[in-house]
PDB file of C-alpha atoms in Angstrom:
ATOM      1  CA  MET A   1      93.690  93.848  96.395  1.00 94.00           C
ATOM      2  CA  ILE A   2      91.428  96.402  98.064  1.00 96.00           C
ATOM      3  CA  ASP A   3      93.179  99.495  99.414  1.00 97.00           C
ATOM      4  CA  ILE A   4      92.162 101.816 102.248  1.00 97.00           C
ATOM      5  CA  GLU A   5      90.302 104.182  99.908  1.00 96.00           C
ATOM      6  CA  GLU A   6      87.967 101.427  98.714  1.00 94.00           C
ATOM      7  CA  ILE A   7      87.676  99.988 102.238  1.00 95.00           C
ATOM      8  CA  SER A   8      86.476 103.428 103.369  1.00 94.00           C
ATOM      9  CA  LYS A   9      83.767 103.337 100.695  1.00 91.00           C
ATOM     10  CA  ILE A  10      82.559  99.930 101.941  1.00 91.00           C
ATOM     11  CA  LEU A  11      82.813 100.244 105.734  1.00 92.00           C
ATOM     12  CA  PRO A  12      81.214 103.068 107.727  1.00 91.00           C
ATOM     13  CA  HIS A  13      84.021 102.935 110.322  1.00 93.00           C
ATOM     14  CA  ARG A  14      86.547 105.758 110.675  1.00 95.00           C
ATOM     15  CA  TYR A  15      89.449 106.616 112.951  1.00 92.00           C
ATOM     16  CA  PRO A  16      89.966 105.382 115.604  1.00 94.00           C
ATOM     17  CA  ILE A  17      87.823 102.286 114.952  1.00 96.00           C
ATOM     18  CA  LEU A  18      88.647 101.450 111.311  1.00 97.00           C
ATOM     19  CA  LEU A  19      90.761  98.357 111.954  1.00 98.00           C
ATOM     20  CA  VAL A  20      91.681  96.976 108.530  1.00 98.00           C
ATOM     21  CA  ASP A  21      94.288  98.653 106.307  1.00 98.00           C
ATOM     22  CA  ARG A  22      94.156  96.465 103.214  1.00 98.00           C
ATOM     23  CA  ILE A  23      92.470  93.401 101.738  1.00 98.00           C
ATOM     24  CA  THR A  24      95.050  91.177 100.045  1.00 98.00           C
ATOM     25  CA  SER A  25      92.806  88.333  98.901  1.00 98.00           C
ATOM     26  CA  LEU A  26      89.075  87.916  98.410  1.00 98.00           C
ATOM     27  CA  GLU A  27      87.127  85.008  96.960  1.00 97.00           C
ATOM     28  CA  LEU A  28      83.446  85.920  96.805  1.00 97.00           C
ATOM     29  CA  ASN A  29      81.220  83.860  99.121  1.00 97.00           C
ATOM     30  CA  LYS A  30      84.252  81.875 100.353  1.00 98.00           C
ATOM     31  CA  SER A  31      87.126  83.716 102.011  1.00 98.00           C
ATOM     32  CA  VAL A  32      88.957  86.967 102.628  1.00 98.00           C
ATOM     33  CA  GLU A  33      92.385  87.970 103.883  1.00 98.00           C
ATOM     34  CA  GLY A  34      93.427  91.405 105.064  1.00 98.00           C
ATOM     35  CA  TYR A  35      95.681  93.104 107.556  1.00 98.00           C
ATOM     36  CA  LYS A  36      96.227  95.958 109.960  1.00 98.00           C
ATOM     37  CA  ASN A  37      99.622  97.359 110.793  1.00 98.00           C
ATOM     38  CA  ILE A  38      99.769  97.906 114.551  1.00 98.00           C
ATOM     39  CA  THR A  39     101.731 101.003 115.547  1.00 97.00           C
ATOM     40  CA  ILE A  40     102.542 102.647 118.859  1.00 97.00           C
ATOM     41  CA  ASN A  41     100.461 105.597 117.584  1.00 95.00           C
ATOM     42  CA  GLU A  42      97.210 103.644 118.119  1.00 95.00           C
ATOM     43  CA  GLN A  43      94.985 105.627 120.471  1.00 94.00           C
ATOM     44  CA  ILE A  44      94.199 102.432 122.410  1.00 96.00           C
ATOM     45  CA  PHE A  45      97.770 102.270 123.752  1.00 97.00           C
ATOM     46  CA  LEU A  46      97.211 105.408 125.837  1.00 95.00           C
ATOM     47  CA  GLY A  47      95.325 103.203 128.277  1.00 96.00           C
ATOM     48  CA  HIS A  48      96.155  99.580 127.296  1.00 96.00           C
ATOM     49  CA  PHE A  49      98.751  99.723 128.739  1.00 94.00           C
ATOM     50  CA  PRO A  50     100.976 102.835 128.931  1.00 91.00           C
ATOM     51  CA  THR A  51     104.036 100.959 130.221  1.00 95.00           C
ATOM     52  CA  LYS A  52     103.433  97.679 128.335  1.00 96.00           C
ATOM     53  CA  PRO A  53     101.428  98.250 125.152  1.00 97.00           C
ATOM     54  CA  ILE A  54      99.309  95.220 124.240  1.00 98.00           C
ATOM     55  CA  TYR A  55      96.704  95.364 121.489  1.00 98.00           C
ATOM     56  CA  PRO A  56      93.344  94.340 123.055  1.00 98.00           C
ATOM     57  CA  GLY A  57      91.682  91.092 122.025  1.00 98.00           C
ATOM     58  CA  VAL A  58      88.381  92.875 121.491  1.00 97.00           C
ATOM     59  CA  MET A  59      90.078  95.041 118.840  1.00 98.00           C
ATOM     60  CA  ILE A  60      91.423  91.920 117.113  1.00 98.00           C
ATOM     61  CA  ILE A  61      87.883  90.494 117.001  1.00 98.00           C
ATOM     62  CA  GLU A  62      86.517  93.786 115.653  1.00 97.00           C
ATOM     63  CA  GLY A  63      89.206  93.840 112.953  1.00 98.00           C
ATOM     64  CA  MET A  64      88.259  90.312 111.926  1.00 98.00           C
ATOM     65  CA  ALA A  65      84.599  91.352 111.852  1.00 97.00           C
ATOM     66  CA  GLN A  66      85.318  94.370 109.650  1.00 97.00           C
ATOM     67  CA  THR A  67      87.322  92.190 107.272  1.00 98.00           C
ATOM     68  CA  GLY A  68      84.422  89.716 107.173  1.00 97.00           C
ATOM     69  CA  GLY A  69      82.054  92.622 106.547  1.00 95.00           C
ATOM     70  CA  ILE A  70      83.994  93.492 103.415  1.00 95.00           C
ATOM     71  CA  LEU A  71      83.583  89.888 102.245  1.00 96.00           C
ATOM     72  CA  ALA A  72      79.818  90.051 102.886  1.00 94.00           C
ATOM     73  CA  TYR A  73      79.459  93.381 101.047  1.00 92.00           C
ATOM     74  CA  LYS A  74      81.535  92.346  98.052  1.00 94.00           C
ATOM     75  CA  SER A  75      79.804  88.960  97.826  1.00 94.00           C
ATOM     76  CA  SER A  76      76.376  90.585  97.998  1.00 89.00           C
ATOM     77  CA  PHE A  77      76.956  93.616  95.759  1.00 86.00           C
ATOM     78  CA  GLY A  78      80.118  92.992  93.734  1.00 81.00           C
ATOM     79  CA  GLU A  79      81.452  96.191  92.198  1.00 70.00           C
ATOM     80  CA  ASP A  80      78.062  97.941  92.309  1.00 67.00           C
ATOM     81  CA  ALA A  81      78.759 100.249  95.235  1.00 53.00           C
ATOM     82  CA  THR A  82      75.543 102.187  94.597  1.00 50.00           C
ATOM     83  CA  ASN A  83      73.523  99.305  96.073  1.00 58.00           C
ATOM     84  CA  MET A  84      75.560  99.451  99.297  1.00 61.00           C
ATOM     85  CA  ASP A  85      74.187 102.808 100.443  1.00 65.00           C
ATOM     86  CA  ASN A  86      72.474 102.514 103.817  1.00 74.00           C
ATOM     87  CA  LYS A  87      73.643  98.921 104.307  1.00 79.00           C
ATOM     88  CA  LEU A  88      75.490  97.809 107.444  1.00 84.00           C
ATOM     89  CA  VAL A  89      76.824  94.522 108.743  1.00 86.00           C
ATOM     90  CA  TYR A  90      75.497  93.890 112.250  1.00 90.00           C
ATOM     91  CA  PHE A  91      77.185  91.531 114.709  1.00 90.00           C
ATOM     92  CA  MET A  92      74.878  88.772 115.906  1.00 95.00           C
ATOM     93  CA  SER A  93      77.271  86.627 117.927  1.00 96.00           C
ATOM     94  CA  ILE A  94      80.891  85.873 118.712  1.00 97.00           C
ATOM     95  CA  ASP A  95      81.583  82.270 119.650  1.00 98.00           C
ATOM     96  CA  LYS A  96      84.616  80.136 120.428  1.00 98.00           C
ATOM     97  CA  ALA A  97      86.911  83.157 120.822  1.00 98.00           C
ATOM     98  CA  LYS A  98      90.446  82.279 121.875  1.00 98.00           C
ATOM     99  CA  PHE A  99      93.462  84.497 122.318  1.00 98.00           C
ATOM    100  CA  ARG A 100      96.749  82.658 121.972  1.00 98.00           C
ATOM    101  CA  SER A 101      99.468  85.303 121.921  1.00 98.00           C
ATOM    102  CA  MET A 102      99.943  89.033 122.534  1.00 98.00           C
ATOM    103  CA  VAL A 103      99.888  91.546 119.696  1.00 98.00           C
ATOM    104  CA  LYS A 104     102.210  94.517 120.150  1.00 98.00           C
ATOM    105  CA  PRO A 105     103.236  97.682 118.325  1.00 98.00           C
ATOM    106  CA  GLY A 106     105.242  96.845 115.215  1.00 98.00           C
ATOM    107  CA  ASP A 107     103.207  93.716 114.435  1.00 98.00           C
ATOM    108  CA  LYS A 108     101.399  93.162 111.154  1.00 98.00           C
ATOM    109  CA  LEU A 109      98.082  91.607 112.208  1.00 98.00           C
ATOM    110  CA  VAL A 110      96.755  89.393 109.410  1.00 99.00           C
ATOM    111  CA  TYR A 111      93.061  88.490 109.373  1.00 99.00           C
ATOM    112  CA  LYS A 112      91.903  85.335 107.554  1.00 98.00           C
ATOM    113  CA  LEU A 113      88.212  84.481 107.392  1.00 98.00           C
ATOM    114  CA  GLU A 114      86.313  81.654 105.738  1.00 98.00           C
ATOM    115  CA  VAL A 115      82.583  81.347 105.222  1.00 98.00           C
ATOM    116  CA  LEU A 116      81.146  78.500 107.294  1.00 98.00           C
ATOM    117  CA  LYS A 117      77.552  79.244 106.359  1.00 97.00           C
ATOM    118  CA  HIS A 118      75.669  81.850 104.365  1.00 96.00           C
ATOM    119  CA  LYS A 119      71.904  81.924 104.168  1.00 96.00           C
ATOM    120  CA  GLY A 120      70.063  85.015 102.998  1.00 93.00           C
ATOM    121  CA  LYS A 121      71.442  88.017 104.870  1.00 93.00           C
ATOM    122  CA  VAL A 122      73.131  85.950 107.609  1.00 96.00           C
ATOM    123  CA  TRP A 123      76.830  85.065 107.457  1.00 97.00           C
ATOM    124  CA  VAL A 124      78.766  82.720 109.751  1.00 98.00           C
ATOM    125  CA  LEU A 125      82.522  83.093 109.437  1.00 98.00           C
ATOM    126  CA  GLN A 126      85.525  81.354 110.960  1.00 98.00           C
ATOM    127  CA  GLY A 127      88.095  84.030 111.690  1.00 98.00           C
ATOM    128  CA  LYS A 128      91.757  83.625 112.513  1.00 98.00           C
ATOM    129  CA  SER A 129      94.389  86.275 113.140  1.00 98.00           C
ATOM    130  CA  PHE A 130      98.112  85.839 112.708  1.00 99.00           C
ATOM    131  CA  VAL A 131     101.359  87.680 113.392  1.00 98.00           C
ATOM    132  CA  ASP A 132     104.362  86.325 111.474  1.00 98.00           C
ATOM    133  CA  ASP A 133     102.303  83.226 110.522  1.00 98.00           C
ATOM    134  CA  LYS A 134     101.671  82.497 114.221  1.00 98.00           C
ATOM    135  CA  LEU A 135      98.014  82.152 115.264  1.00 98.00           C
ATOM    136  CA  VAL A 136      97.256  84.872 117.819  1.00 98.00           C
ATOM    137  CA  ALA A 137      93.440  84.763 117.957  1.00 98.00           C
ATOM    138  CA  GLU A 138      90.424  82.974 116.517  1.00 98.00           C
ATOM    139  CA  ALA A 139      86.641  83.178 116.721  1.00 98.00           C
ATOM    140  CA  GLU A 140      83.438  82.187 115.000  1.00 98.00           C
ATOM    141  CA  LEU A 141      81.531  85.307 113.982  1.00 98.00           C
ATOM    142  CA  LYS A 142      77.880  85.593 112.983  1.00 97.00           C
ATOM    143  CA  ALA A 143      76.638  88.734 111.294  1.00 95.00           C
ATOM    144  CA  MET A 144      73.707  90.016 109.288  1.00 94.00           C
ATOM    145  CA  LEU A 145      73.714  92.386 106.347  1.00 90.00           C
ATOM    146  CA  GLY A 146      70.911  94.861 106.892  1.00 87.00           C
ATOM    147  CA  ASP A 147      69.573  98.359 106.284  1.00 82.00           C
TER     148      ASP A 147
END
């Protein structure tokens, strides 16, 4: 398990764009699972939408990407956090994105990603997001670990 304190050491993101609360499972170079608890206190709900709060699909994709970034970092550097200084995961592409159900305040949004391909600094991941074991979104994400 990786808690929010360690996540904050790995990812450069901070409020309001840090979109993963905990990593519950990680198998280096293979897969990762994490989650974000969605609350009505999310800043995004001020505008999306004030009378019917729906968590935006783009935020779900970003949360999957951040979770995948943790997998890439941990797989590349293990526990040696000193080598991670000045490293970032850059998005290269988002393909085959589908949104299947709304995510609302009170939901626990679970991110599950599997490595489809990893060559050098480039990672291709299949991401899926769930609420109560129901698939709510999926996408194929390509990213590069760089300076």
